[in-house]
Tab-separated table of C-alpha atoms in Angstrom:
chain	number	residue	atom	x	y	z
A	26	MET	CA	66.500	30.955	16.291
A	27	SER	CA	70.253	30.638	16.947
A	28	ARG	CA	72.307	27.823	15.454
A	29	ARG	CA	72.811	26.244	18.892
A	30	ALA	CA	69.091	26.379	19.695
A	31	LEU	CA	68.241	24.863	16.306
A	32	ALA	CA	70.720	22.048	16.926
A	33	ALA	CA	69.243	21.342	20.369
A	34	VAL	CA	65.666	21.279	19.060
A	35	SER	CA	66.641	19.094	16.103
A	36	SER	CA	68.429	16.651	18.427
A	37	VAL	CA	65.396	16.293	20.681
A	38	LEU	CA	63.040	15.876	17.722
A	39	ASP	CA	65.362	13.308	16.171
A	40	GLN	CA	65.440	11.284	19.388
A	41	ALA	CA	61.664	11.560	19.578
A	42	ALA	CA	61.328	10.264	16.005
A	43	SER	CA	63.655	7.353	16.767
A	44	SER	CA	61.780	6.493	19.978
A	45	ALA	CA	58.409	6.760	18.215
A	46	THR	CA	59.664	4.369	15.536
A	47	ASN	CA	60.605	1.757	18.144
A	48	ILE	CA	57.285	2.122	19.963
A	49	LEU	CA	55.145	1.967	16.817
A	50	VAL	CA	57.023	-1.066	15.501
A	51	LEU	CA	56.071	-3.002	18.624
A	52	VAL	CA	52.489	-1.706	18.630
A	53	LEU	CA	51.912	-2.575	14.962
A	54	ALA	CA	53.611	-5.960	15.295
A	55	ALA	CA	51.380	-6.777	18.268
A	56	ARG	CA	48.264	-5.825	16.298
A	57	LEU	CA	49.262	-7.917	13.293
A	58	SER	CA	50.520	-11.005	15.119
A	59	SER	CA	49.047	-13.777	17.181
A	60	ALA	CA	50.135	-13.937	20.821
A	61	ALA	CA	52.737	-16.602	19.987
A	62	GLY	CA	53.905	-14.697	16.903
A	63	PHE	CA	54.381	-11.483	18.846
A	64	ALA	CA	56.347	-13.368	21.514
A	65	ASP	CA	58.742	-14.575	18.800
A	66	PHE	CA	58.960	-11.091	17.271
A	67	SER	CA	59.646	-9.602	20.707
A	68	MET	CA	62.529	-11.997	21.314
A	69	VAL	CA	64.131	-10.961	18.047
A	70	TYR	CA	63.528	-7.269	18.732
A	71	VAL	CA	65.147	-7.572	22.156
A	72	ALA	CA	68.206	-9.099	20.485
A	73	PHE	CA	68.279	-6.186	18.039
A	74	SER	CA	67.904	-3.654	20.869
A	75	VAL	CA	70.917	-5.115	22.661
A	76	LEU	CA	73.046	-5.027	19.494
A	77	LEU	CA	71.882	-1.458	18.817
A	78	GLY	CA	72.871	-0.387	22.325
A	79	LEU	CA	76.274	-2.047	22.025
A	80	ASN	CA	76.972	-0.316	18.719
A	81	THR	CA	75.850	3.019	20.114
A	82	ALA	CA	78.188	2.616	23.078
A	83	TYR	CA	81.176	1.313	21.113
A	84	VAL	CA	80.926	3.523	18.029
A	85	GLY	CA	78.341	6.279	18.451
A	86	GLN	CA	79.487	7.636	21.797
A	87	THR	CA	83.115	7.859	20.669
A	88	VAL	CA	82.140	9.661	17.468
A	89	VAL	CA	80.254	12.438	19.268
A	90	LEU	CA	83.276	13.052	21.520
A	91	GLU	CA	85.578	13.823	18.589
A	92	LYS	CA	86.981	17.326	19.117
A	93	ASP	CA	89.185	17.788	16.067
A	94	GLY	CA	87.057	19.374	13.366
A	95	ASP	CA	89.621	18.540	10.699
A	96	ARG	CA	89.289	14.817	11.423
A	97	LEU	CA	85.505	14.596	11.549
A	98	GLY	CA	85.128	13.456	7.953
A	99	ALA	CA	87.543	10.570	8.423
A	100	VAL	CA	86.043	9.699	11.817
A	101	CYS	CA	82.534	9.542	10.386
A	102	ARG	CA	83.581	7.449	7.388
A	103	SER	CA	85.457	5.076	9.714
A	104	ALA	CA	82.453	4.805	12.053
A	105	VAL	CA	80.116	3.931	9.202
A	106	GLY	CA	82.598	1.426	7.790
A	107	PHE	CA	83.184	-0.298	11.115
A	108	THR	CA	79.462	-0.446	11.868
A	109	ALA	CA	78.794	-2.018	8.480
A	110	ALA	CA	81.534	-4.620	8.953
A	111	ALA	CA	80.577	-5.455	12.539
A	112	ALA	CA	76.874	-5.629	11.664
A	113	ALA	CA	77.608	-7.957	8.741
A	114	ALA	CA	79.591	-10.266	11.029
A	115	ALA	CA	76.895	-10.229	13.724
A	116	GLY	CA	74.229	-10.676	11.053
A	117	ALA	CA	75.988	-13.773	9.742
A	118	VAL	CA	75.971	-15.276	13.239
A	119	LEU	CA	72.291	-14.485	13.679
A	120	ALA	CA	71.444	-15.943	10.284
A	121	ALA	CA	73.315	-19.144	11.119
A	122	ALA	CA	71.526	-19.346	14.461
A	123	GLY	CA	68.215	-18.775	12.707
A	124	LEU	CA	68.864	-21.679	10.368
A	125	ALA	CA	69.609	-23.888	13.359
A	126	LEU	CA	66.536	-22.869	15.350
A	127	PRO	CA	63.231	-24.572	14.588
A	128	GLY	CA	59.967	-22.943	13.584
A	129	ALA	CA	58.962	-19.326	13.221
A	130	VAL	CA	61.508	-17.949	15.662
A	131	GLY	CA	64.316	-19.410	13.541
A	132	TRP	CA	63.041	-17.658	10.415
A	133	ALA	CA	62.720	-14.425	12.409
A	134	PHE	CA	66.358	-14.561	13.552
A	135	LEU	CA	67.415	-15.380	9.994
A	136	ALA	CA	65.553	-12.282	8.777
A	137	LEU	CA	67.222	-10.146	11.466
A	138	GLY	CA	70.625	-11.388	10.356
A	139	LEU	CA	69.883	-10.351	6.780
A	140	VAL	CA	68.700	-6.812	7.589
A	141	LEU	CA	70.948	-6.013	10.567
A	142	PRO	CA	73.583	-4.084	8.554
A	143	LEU	CA	70.877	-1.831	7.095
A	144	VAL	CA	69.309	-0.831	10.405
A	145	LEU	CA	72.568	-0.455	12.366
A	146	VAL	CA	74.291	1.665	9.727
A	147	GLN	CA	71.203	3.839	9.374
A	148	ASP	CA	71.200	4.438	13.140
A	149	ALA	CA	74.965	5.087	13.227
A	150	LEU	CA	74.521	7.999	10.824
A	151	ARG	CA	72.658	9.871	13.563
A	152	TYR	CA	75.842	10.131	15.624
A	153	CYS	CA	77.896	11.249	12.644
A	154	PHE	CA	75.488	14.118	12.033
A	155	SER	CA	75.572	14.980	15.728
A	156	ALA	CA	79.374	15.162	15.707
A	157	LEU	CA	79.201	17.297	12.577
A	158	ARG	CA	76.730	19.584	14.370
A	159	THR	CA	74.059	19.030	11.730
A	160	PRO	CA	71.392	17.104	13.684
A	161	GLU	CA	68.711	18.418	11.344
A	162	ARG	CA	70.092	15.991	8.746
A	163	ALA	CA	69.668	13.105	11.172
A	164	LEU	CA	66.131	14.314	11.813
A	165	ALA	CA	65.339	14.262	8.079
A	166	ALA	CA	66.566	10.673	7.719
A	167	ASP	CA	64.856	9.439	10.897
A	168	ALA	CA	61.577	11.112	10.004
A	169	LEU	CA	61.694	9.295	6.647
A	170	ARG	CA	62.488	6.082	8.516
A	171	LEU	CA	59.428	6.554	10.727
A	172	VAL	CA	57.118	7.131	7.762
A	173	CYS	CA	58.502	4.164	5.805
A	174	VAL	CA	58.378	1.628	8.622
A	175	VAL	CA	54.840	2.559	9.648
A	176	GLY	CA	53.646	2.449	6.051
A	177	ALA	CA	55.375	-0.872	5.370
A	178	LEU	CA	53.973	-2.565	8.472
A	179	LEU	CA	50.466	-1.199	7.912
A	180	ALA	CA	50.530	-2.840	4.470
A	181	GLN	CA	51.103	-6.301	5.975
A	182	PRO	CA	48.212	-8.751	6.352
A	183	GLU	CA	46.864	-9.709	9.745
A	184	GLY	CA	48.545	-12.843	11.036
A	185	ALA	CA	51.829	-12.139	9.213
A	186	SER	CA	54.680	-14.340	10.423
A	187	PRO	CA	57.409	-12.910	12.708
A	188	GLY	CA	60.028	-13.507	10.011
A	189	ARG	CA	58.049	-11.515	7.474
A	190	LEU	CA	57.525	-8.639	9.895
A	191	VAL	CA	61.222	-8.519	10.776
A	192	LEU	CA	62.205	-8.565	7.108
A	193	VAL	CA	59.728	-5.798	6.196
A	194	TRP	CA	60.820	-3.728	9.193
A	195	GLY	CA	64.479	-4.021	8.217
A	196	LEU	CA	64.059	-3.384	4.491
A	197	SER	CA	61.969	-0.282	5.247
A	198	ALA	CA	65.207	1.324	6.495
A	199	LEU	CA	66.608	1.450	2.941
A	200	PRO	CA	65.138	4.865	1.957
A	201	ALA	CA	66.356	6.488	5.198
A	202	LEU	CA	69.756	4.824	4.831
A	203	GLY	CA	70.076	6.123	1.278
A	204	LEU	CA	69.073	9.641	2.301
A	205	GLY	CA	71.434	9.610	5.271
A	206	LEU	CA	74.408	8.507	3.171
A	207	LEU	CA	73.566	11.166	0.586
A	208	LEU	CA	73.440	13.879	3.270
A	209	LEU	CA	76.701	12.643	4.814
A	210	ARG	CA	78.596	12.486	1.515
A	211	PRO	CA	79.700	16.162	1.386
A	212	TYR	CA	81.390	15.805	4.786
A	213	VAL	CA	83.308	12.586	4.069
A	214	ARG	CA	84.279	13.182	0.432
A	215	GLY	CA	88.015	12.581	0.111
A	216	ALA	CA	88.379	11.231	3.677
A	217	ARG	CA	89.900	7.797	4.260
A	218	ALA	CA	88.367	5.217	6.576
A	219	ASP	CA	90.562	3.649	9.253
A	220	LEU	CA	89.023	0.782	11.206
A	221	ARG	CA	92.138	-0.030	13.217
A	222	PRO	CA	91.373	2.262	16.196
A	223	TYR	CA	88.178	0.300	16.857
A	224	LEU	CA	90.162	-2.924	17.142
A	225	ARG	CA	92.874	-1.646	19.467
A	226	ARG	CA	92.962	-2.445	23.144
A	227	GLY	CA	91.991	0.591	25.202
A	228	HIS	CA	89.551	2.013	22.649
A	229	LEU	CA	87.274	4.361	24.576
A	230	GLY	CA	84.194	2.559	23.311
A	231	GLN	CA	85.186	-0.487	25.369
A	232	ARG	CA	84.532	1.476	28.549
A	233	PHE	CA	81.210	2.720	27.228
A	234	VAL	CA	80.154	-0.853	26.405
A	235	VAL	CA	80.758	-1.813	30.034
A	236	GLU	CA	78.738	1.223	31.141
A	237	PHE	CA	75.906	0.175	28.831
A	238	ALA	CA	75.989	-3.391	30.121
A	239	VAL	CA	75.991	-2.317	33.761
A	240	GLY	CA	73.535	0.558	33.441
A	241	ASN	CA	70.957	-1.326	31.380
A	242	GLY	CA	71.660	-4.760	32.774
A	243	SER	CA	71.360	-3.686	36.396
A	244	SER	CA	67.940	-2.115	35.837
A	245	GLN	CA	66.680	-5.265	34.153
A	246	LEU	CA	68.182	-7.474	36.855
A	247	ALA	CA	66.593	-5.281	39.512
A	248	VAL	CA	63.128	-5.860	38.092
A	249	LEU	CA	63.813	-9.562	37.601
A	250	GLY	CA	65.186	-9.832	41.120
A	251	LEU	CA	62.120	-8.106	42.507
A	252	GLY	CA	59.931	-10.504	40.558
A	253	VAL	CA	61.516	-13.468	42.352
A	254	PHE	CA	59.898	-12.641	45.676
A	255	ALA	CA	57.428	-9.834	44.906
A	256	THR	CA	53.933	-10.074	43.495
A	257	PRO	CA	53.347	-9.480	39.779
A	258	LEU	CA	51.332	-6.414	40.789
A	259	ALA	CA	54.430	-4.848	42.366
A	260	VAL	CA	56.524	-5.395	39.258
A	261	GLY	CA	53.716	-4.158	37.021
A	262	ALA	CA	53.247	-1.061	39.163
A	263	LEU	CA	56.922	-0.136	38.887
A	264	ARG	CA	56.947	-0.716	35.138
A	265	GLY	CA	53.714	1.231	34.726
A	266	ALA	CA	54.956	4.211	36.717
A	267	THR	CA	58.200	4.282	34.736
A	268	THR	CA	56.334	4.039	31.435
A	269	LEU	CA	54.460	7.243	32.251
A	270	PHE	CA	57.779	9.110	32.227
A	271	GLY	CA	58.616	8.022	28.677
A	272	PRO	CA	58.790	11.621	27.330
A	273	LEU	CA	61.506	12.430	29.850
A	274	ASN	CA	63.464	9.385	28.759
A	275	VAL	CA	63.528	10.914	25.274
A	276	LEU	CA	65.127	14.073	26.675
A	277	PHE	CA	67.637	12.161	28.804
A	278	ASN	CA	68.638	10.001	25.840
A	279	SER	CA	69.034	13.108	23.698
A	280	ALA	CA	71.353	14.661	26.281
A	281	ASN	CA	73.476	11.509	26.472
A	282	ALA	CA	73.624	10.837	22.747
A	283	PHE	CA	73.831	14.297	21.230
A	284	GLY	CA	74.836	16.594	24.080
A	285	PRO	CA	78.654	16.295	23.900
A	286	PRO	CA	79.152	18.194	20.610
A	287	VAL	CA	76.890	21.026	21.804
A	288	VAL	CA	78.316	21.222	25.322
A	289	GLY	CA	81.872	20.807	24.075
A	290	ARG	CA	81.699	24.179	22.327
A	291	ALA	CA	81.655	25.957	25.702
A	292	SER	CA	84.922	27.508	26.881
A	293	GLY	CA	86.786	25.579	29.549
A	294	LYS	CA	85.457	23.739	32.554
A	295	ARG	CA	83.531	26.740	33.859
A	296	GLY	CA	81.622	27.197	30.612
A	297	VAL	CA	80.799	23.500	30.316
A	298	VAL	CA	79.635	23.221	33.930
A	299	ARG	CA	77.519	26.370	33.695
A	300	LEU	CA	75.725	25.009	30.634
A	301	THR	CA	75.209	21.471	31.945
A	302	LEU	CA	74.159	22.633	35.408
A	303	LEU	CA	71.523	24.885	33.868
A	304	THR	CA	70.344	22.022	31.663
A	305	GLY	CA	70.254	19.634	34.622
A	306	ALA	CA	68.249	22.075	36.730
A	307	SER	CA	65.786	22.525	33.863
A	308	LEU	CA	65.384	18.753	33.488
A	309	ALA	CA	64.888	18.391	37.243
A	310	VAL	CA	62.130	21.013	37.272
A	311	LEU	CA	60.565	19.378	34.221
A	312	GLY	CA	60.625	15.966	35.916
A	313	ALA	CA	58.958	17.303	39.036
A	314	GLY	CA	56.377	19.176	36.967
A	315	TRP	CA	55.570	16.110	34.859
A	316	ALA	CA	55.091	14.070	38.030
A	317	ALA	CA	52.717	16.716	39.376
A	318	VAL	CA	50.678	16.640	36.154
A	319	LEU	CA	50.422	12.842	36.272
A	320	TYR	CA	49.515	12.859	39.959
A	321	ALA	CA	46.680	15.312	39.252
A	322	LEU	CA	45.162	13.155	36.496
A	323	PRO	CA	41.630	11.913	37.200
A	324	ASP	CA	41.417	8.161	37.748
A	325	ALA	CA	39.313	7.731	34.614
A	326	MET	CA	42.019	9.287	32.451
A	327	GLY	CA	44.731	7.338	34.237
A	328	ARG	CA	42.945	4.068	33.543
A	329	GLN	CA	42.823	4.950	29.873
A	330	LEU	CA	46.621	5.151	29.977
A	331	LEU	CA	47.483	2.085	32.053
A	332	GLY	CA	44.252	0.166	32.501
A	333	ASP	CA	43.997	-1.759	35.759
A	334	THR	CA	47.642	-1.019	36.566
A	335	TRP	CA	46.877	2.683	37.054
A	336	GLY	CA	45.808	2.430	40.693
A	337	ALA	CA	49.029	0.768	41.839
A	338	ALA	CA	51.230	2.905	39.584
A	339	ALA	CA	49.612	6.175	40.679
A	340	ALA	CA	50.621	5.483	44.280
A	341	LEU	CA	54.254	5.411	43.160
A	342	LEU	CA	54.204	8.699	41.246
A	343	PRO	CA	55.720	10.833	44.074
A	344	ALA	CA	58.684	8.464	44.356
A	345	THR	CA	59.091	7.986	40.615
A	346	GLY	CA	58.748	11.723	40.050
A	347	ALA	CA	61.502	12.360	42.602
A	348	GLN	CA	63.634	9.753	40.862
A	349	TYR	CA	63.242	11.419	37.471
A	350	ALA	CA	63.888	14.865	38.916
A	351	VAL	CA	67.260	13.815	40.314
A	352	MET	CA	67.941	11.754	37.180
A	353	GLY	CA	67.903	15.037	35.254
A	354	LEU	CA	70.700	16.333	37.456
A	355	GLY	CA	72.553	13.014	37.281
A	356	THR	CA	72.303	12.799	33.506
A	357	CYS	CA	73.888	16.210	33.142
A	358	ALA	CA	76.602	15.382	35.666
A	359	LEU	CA	77.544	12.362	33.552
A	360	LEU	CA	77.323	14.513	30.415
A	361	THR	CA	79.777	16.972	31.996
A	362	LEU	CA	82.198	14.172	32.793
A	363	ARG	CA	81.745	12.663	29.336
A	364	VAL	CA	82.984	15.941	27.818
A	365	LEU	CA	85.689	16.854	30.350
A	366	ALA	CA	86.975	13.420	31.412
A	367	PRO	CA	85.344	10.532	29.507
A	368	LYS	CA	87.126	7.831	31.519
A	369	ALA	CA	85.670	9.114	34.791
A	370	THR	CA	82.130	7.884	34.139
A	371	LEU	CA	82.696	4.113	34.233
A	372	SER	CA	83.294	3.760	37.963
A	373	LEU	CA	80.289	5.955	38.756
A	374	GLN	CA	78.007	3.900	36.528
A	375	VAL	CA	79.168	0.585	37.953
A	376	VAL	CA	79.047	1.518	41.635
A	377	PHE	CA	75.821	3.491	41.696
A	378	SER	CA	73.863	1.324	39.260
A	379	LEU	CA	74.529	-1.661	41.510
A	380	LEU	CA	73.750	0.454	44.561
A	381	SER	CA	70.379	1.361	43.067
A	382	VAL	CA	69.613	-2.349	42.726
A	383	ALA	CA	70.434	-2.865	46.390
A	384	PHE	CA	68.260	0.085	47.406
A	385	LEU	CA	65.359	-1.184	45.309
A	386	LEU	CA	65.463	-4.658	46.843
A	387	GLY	CA	66.109	-3.331	50.351
A	388	GLY	CA	63.320	-0.792	50.017
A	389	TYR	CA	60.893	-3.503	48.974
A	390	ALA	CA	61.929	-5.746	51.847
A	391	ALA	CA	61.336	-2.927	54.342
A	392	PHE	CA	58.360	-1.012	52.943
A	393	GLY	CA	56.935	-2.958	50.021
A	394	VAL	CA	56.621	-1.634	46.481
A	395	THR	CA	56.544	1.995	47.667
A	396	GLY	CA	59.857	1.402	49.415
A	397	ALA	CA	61.254	-0.095	46.226
A	398	ALA	CA	60.296	3.038	44.274
A	399	TRP	CA	61.862	5.304	46.872
A	400	GLY	CA	64.936	3.070	46.861
A	401	LEU	CA	65.376	3.743	43.155
A	402	ALA	CA	64.967	7.464	43.809
A	403	ALA	CA	67.610	7.345	46.545
A	404	GLY	CA	70.026	5.514	44.247
A	405	SER	CA	69.524	8.094	41.501
A	406	ALA	CA	70.035	10.936	43.982
A	407	LEU	CA	73.309	9.471	45.223
A	408	LYS	CA	74.544	8.947	41.670
A	409	ALA	CA	73.758	12.583	40.831
A	410	ALA	CA	75.510	13.833	43.972
A	411	ALA	CA	78.577	11.679	43.317
A	412	GLY	CA	78.663	12.808	39.694
A	413	TRP	CA	78.674	16.504	40.528
A	414	LEU	CA	81.209	15.927	43.304
A	415	ARG	CA	83.487	14.291	40.755
A	416	VAL	CA	82.948	17.274	38.439
A	417	ALA	CA	83.884	19.694	41.216
A	418	ARG	CA	87.150	17.835	41.831
A	419	LEU	CA	88.183	17.724	38.174
A	420	ARG	CA	91.198	19.714	37.113
A	421	VAL	CA	91.188	20.513	33.422
A	422	PRO	CA	92.924	23.122	31.262
A	423	ALA	CA	91.263	26.514	31.173
A	424	GLU	CA	91.497	26.897	27.401
A	425	PRO	CA	88.551	26.069	25.119
A	426	LEU	CA	87.914	22.364	24.897
A	427	VAL	CA	86.919	22.261	21.251
A	428	THR	CA	88.007	24.243	18.257
A	429	ALA	CA	85.337	25.319	15.839
A	430	ALA	CA	84.834	22.979	12.938
């Protein structure tokens, strides 16, 4: 297996391990908690997910775009240092809020504040290893993280409080954090950390934070907006259909998070576009094929996956499958722009994420929940088309984009 193929496989497996960790944490917490306890745990975990996404956008995405191999050690040390400092500050705020809040939810937020630096720094190491083109090291740390968190939560008694679960979940990151820092040490030895670029106005991560807020916020607002005047069945059907495409989300997230260092090694615009277009076409075919497999599932098997929601969700599979097929093309269009012209992605994300919301609501108003699903597909298709049109109009130097590290 070539070095590039090994890096791609390791990146996908690492993202899968990280996604599996998040899923199993929620599943195990739900099994151990009462309904009220899991509601409190979920609130805290949502807060963590938002902070994780913000750190990924502000720090992680800028790290993987670093093109100067001679600076990677200093960039990685600076990223880890800034993440630790920012997480400590955010953790202090959360801890103070937890002390002010009454009951179990207050203790849970206090616990999150205490462990936040551990879990955010451990996650930030993944992007350092990606930039260093050693994703197999991230995979080793994240696989250890998965084993430790599952083992730690399985050891908890039934009915454990939300605060206890949050604390155990956070402290279980220590072994993976230690391993990750040990694996990173050879690359940052002798390098000096500089946190000032992260505090300057115009830091590229500021644009990516806006993209994260718009891209993730608009999808959540779309569902909430639909819930205002639609039936719970409609909202549940859309969520159920989307859930079935979880494996593809792993691949899309891998492309976004870890694709730039791999793609950036191609020569010039033509080399980058050839590689990303091939990847996008492969993801599109995979999305359509996955939809076909799901659509062919017997009802009995489908009900084992989604229970009573299966019937309504199954009717949306053609539309959702089309959406994920074009999302593969759109993801790779944005990946191309992220490598060739990082500042060109913000306007696309803002305009077409909001347009997708309008299509979803308009589709529901005209044709019900099926129209809403096709509205999302139409929005994704337009975003992909606009992304590749922007790529076609880019003028970039013909020389190689990245020098070998």
